[in-house]
Amino acid sequence: MNGKAQEDPAEDFTSRVEVDSPCSDMKRAAAKKLIERYFYQLTDGCGNPQCDNQYCASSGKVTNLTPNQAAAQAIQLFSQEARLCDGTQPSKIPRTSSLESGPASLAKSLPTKIMNPSSSVEDKPIPYLTEAKLLDLIESCKVEGSYSSLIRSLGEVFSSSEALSRSFQKVEQSESPLVALLERAPVSLLQPPGDLSKEAVRSLQGEDKDIDSSDPSIPSLDDTNVDLEAVRRSFAALWTLPGEEFESALVNALVTLADNIELDLRVFGVMSSDSTDSLLNVFLIVFEIPVLGSSEYLEYAFHMLCKAVSCLPVSAQAKLARIWARHCKSRLPSLLQALQQLITVKIIGGAFTRDYCVQDADTITAPTKVMKILYYASMLAGEIDPPEVCRDEDTETLETETFDLNKEIGRAMNAQIIHDPLAVELGISALDARLPLISFTDFYNELLSDTVEMDKDFAYYKSEQPKKFSFMNYSFILTPATKTLGLYYDNRIRMYSERRMSIFQSLVGQPTNPYLRLKVRRDFIIEDALVELEMIAMENPTDLKKQLVVEFEGEQGVDEGGVSKEFFQLVVEEIFNPDYGMFILQEETQTTWFNPTSFESDAQFTLIGVVLGLAIYNNVILDVRFPMVVYRKLLGRKGSFADLQDWSPLLYRTLTEIMEYNGDDMVETFMQTFKVGYKDVFGSILFHELCENGDEIYVNQSNRKEFIKLYSDFLLNQSVERQFKAFRRGFQMVTDESPLALLFRPEEIEQLVCGSKVFDFTELEASTEYDGYTSDSEAIKNFWRVAHSLPLESQRRLLQFTTGSDRVPVGGLSRLKMVISRHGPDSDRLPIAHTCFNTLLLPDYASLEKLEDRLLKAINYSKGFGML
């Protein structure tokens, strides 16, 4: 290089610009990266105080250079393939010092000088890693046959949050002081003699590669300056080495790192945005470690990292969820698996008692908190409903003047229903996720669900102490069967509260019934039930939260649960019958839907909602087959086009064809206007215009989306708005204060109402207990031979005869504790059932044939409560 170039390199390069040669763009990009490294080596050094490289500022052999001079000399060193230190790499961290003086034309084109991660704090250099540096370390260790330098570097960087946060940074060309010069430099000057070096080739292998396609719905401000693709490649290269050579050092470093971060967060609390971003960089890097689920990490480091993450403020956790959703889609499933393994291992190795339960073990609660971040990241990375689908349903109830203390109790209990702050920060809920990246069921941990004591967890949920951890606030990890217990305890406590209130009112001269008593005639069950429930709803709707006790007029039987089960079953059979006129049966799906032309009053639909709520409240499973959109609407969401897939698959496919049709002859092909038809309960065709003059507007390429939106809204919302609002109002009268929406998603509420769809008598046999018999008794063996040989319909009758319901509880028949009790020696008597206690009284029949005959007669001809 001549003196003129060193004095004013910009001017010299400008005069020498030439048309690009056939040299590939990839080689040119790699050359620019190497020149940048020479530049920072000359200006900032490598950070090694013992450096002996004459071209490095750390050696003391480089005189003070202006940025212009350093830029020119960097290109000269590149052309000579001069020595390059390991620790030299551009950074994105801004310096506080300003540029030195130089030619005006060049100074205007250069950004503020940026800090190198190796710059010192109190003259002590901060180590850091890049992909190139780590690969060089690995190669040199292989050559030397010693991994000491690799172990030392991993220990230094991964034990320090400051060092790790400065590692694996993206390098933006627009932020480099050399950009202006390199963009104008002739290609010949950027081509070194011979082929590009190994380092240049490595730079070509994707340092600027886009990582995971970004979702435009996720704000770009939640981006990261960590080069996650480089992190993954670096870890992949690292784990080509024998693990014993470096993993112990890495685990120890991670333990130190997590411990220090947790201590800092607990002591200093809220951080600045810059500090938060630095910590997020750390967690983004360490959670990319591919073997977090292996034994050594599970034992020592992983749960400590989770504890550190759980201490982050909610805003930082939300940003982490967004970054994971934007950049780490391929990583999330394996990270979830590692978290599940960690929780499972800690449960198996834990010694839990009533005094020390799983909620008290931070080795379990911390990964659960991290899993919640991942849970929302999975939703953000999947398909989200548009905002217009969400709405606030009419929550008006039939209000009357009630005892003031009842109102206060209701307000107090309702205030304890906690809204997840992370969901609020992200502006999302599980209802918004139409199709998450990871299935919701993959978040269930069955071992944890079986281990957690829901009575104590519910007490923690209701506790006013903010430090009490409750899995009810992390319900995504619990199976529906376990969550049902949480709802059960909530319902029972409210029932007991109503009893205590009744006693209190009796003491002050206002005697009330501590139970919700219904006395009905079997032949007029609908009329009697609806009249009584309507009176209760008008006079004192809080009575609906009392324990239900049903009595059939003229029949014996004390209701300990079995009579109520039959009551609900008979009500459902009659009121959901299409002949009754309130609901219609959709033939295609065999599901029940609201009759849009029903003449029944709103009060009737309100009372049907009350019945559904009472069934959930009293832990009774119903034979109701609603489409899934009903449960979504009960939780406050509008029906939309996506719901038609379950509501009417044929219509959904037809509308999808319209949506995807690309031909110019759409009008001639479909001949569809904005006037649509639908059937009433009698099969007559009725018509509705989706917009003004809809009969004259044909569906075409420009308005097809609007047509599908309006059509779906009409079918699922507008046409049944009156009926559904009344129905939901009644449902909320019973469930408004319960944690139903907190614990359950729509598909889980369907299980809560209808029970499991898996009908497996093998599970029932495994869970059955015996009184007077054993599993080896001949009568018991004969009983199960008969039971397993019965057709499905007869098996349902047997289940109904024994338990009062033919529905399978949430979690399967293994959750149903049936008891078979010996009812005397061989006789001609039929078996008897105590449905309140799921008990079958079975005589010790002498033969298989006799047992089968008596059992079939009992299940086929018994109905009601009384003497057989």
PDB file of C-alpha atoms in Angstrom, residues 790-800:
ATOM      1  CA  LEU A 790     -70.724 -58.749  26.574  1.00  0.00           C
ATOM      2  CA  PRO A 791     -71.285 -56.438  23.593  1.00  0.00           C
ATOM      3  CA  LEU A 792     -70.461 -52.760  24.161  1.00  0.00           C
ATOM      4  CA  GLU A 793     -74.086 -51.741  24.731  1.00  0.00           C
ATOM      5  CA  SER A 794     -74.542 -54.398  27.437  1.00  0.00           C
ATOM      6  CA  GLN A 795     -71.251 -53.382  29.037  1.00  0.00           C
ATOM      7  CA  ARG A 796     -72.589 -49.842  29.273  1.00  0.00           C
ATOM      8  CA  ARG A 797     -75.754 -51.148  30.915  1.00  0.00           C
ATOM      9  CA  LEU A 798     -73.677 -53.093  33.411  1.00  0.00           C
ATOM     10  CA  LEU A 799     -71.702 -49.964  34.198  1.00  0.00           C
ATOM     11  CA  GLN A 800     -74.904 -47.960  34.579  1.00  0.00           C
TER      12      GLN A 800
END
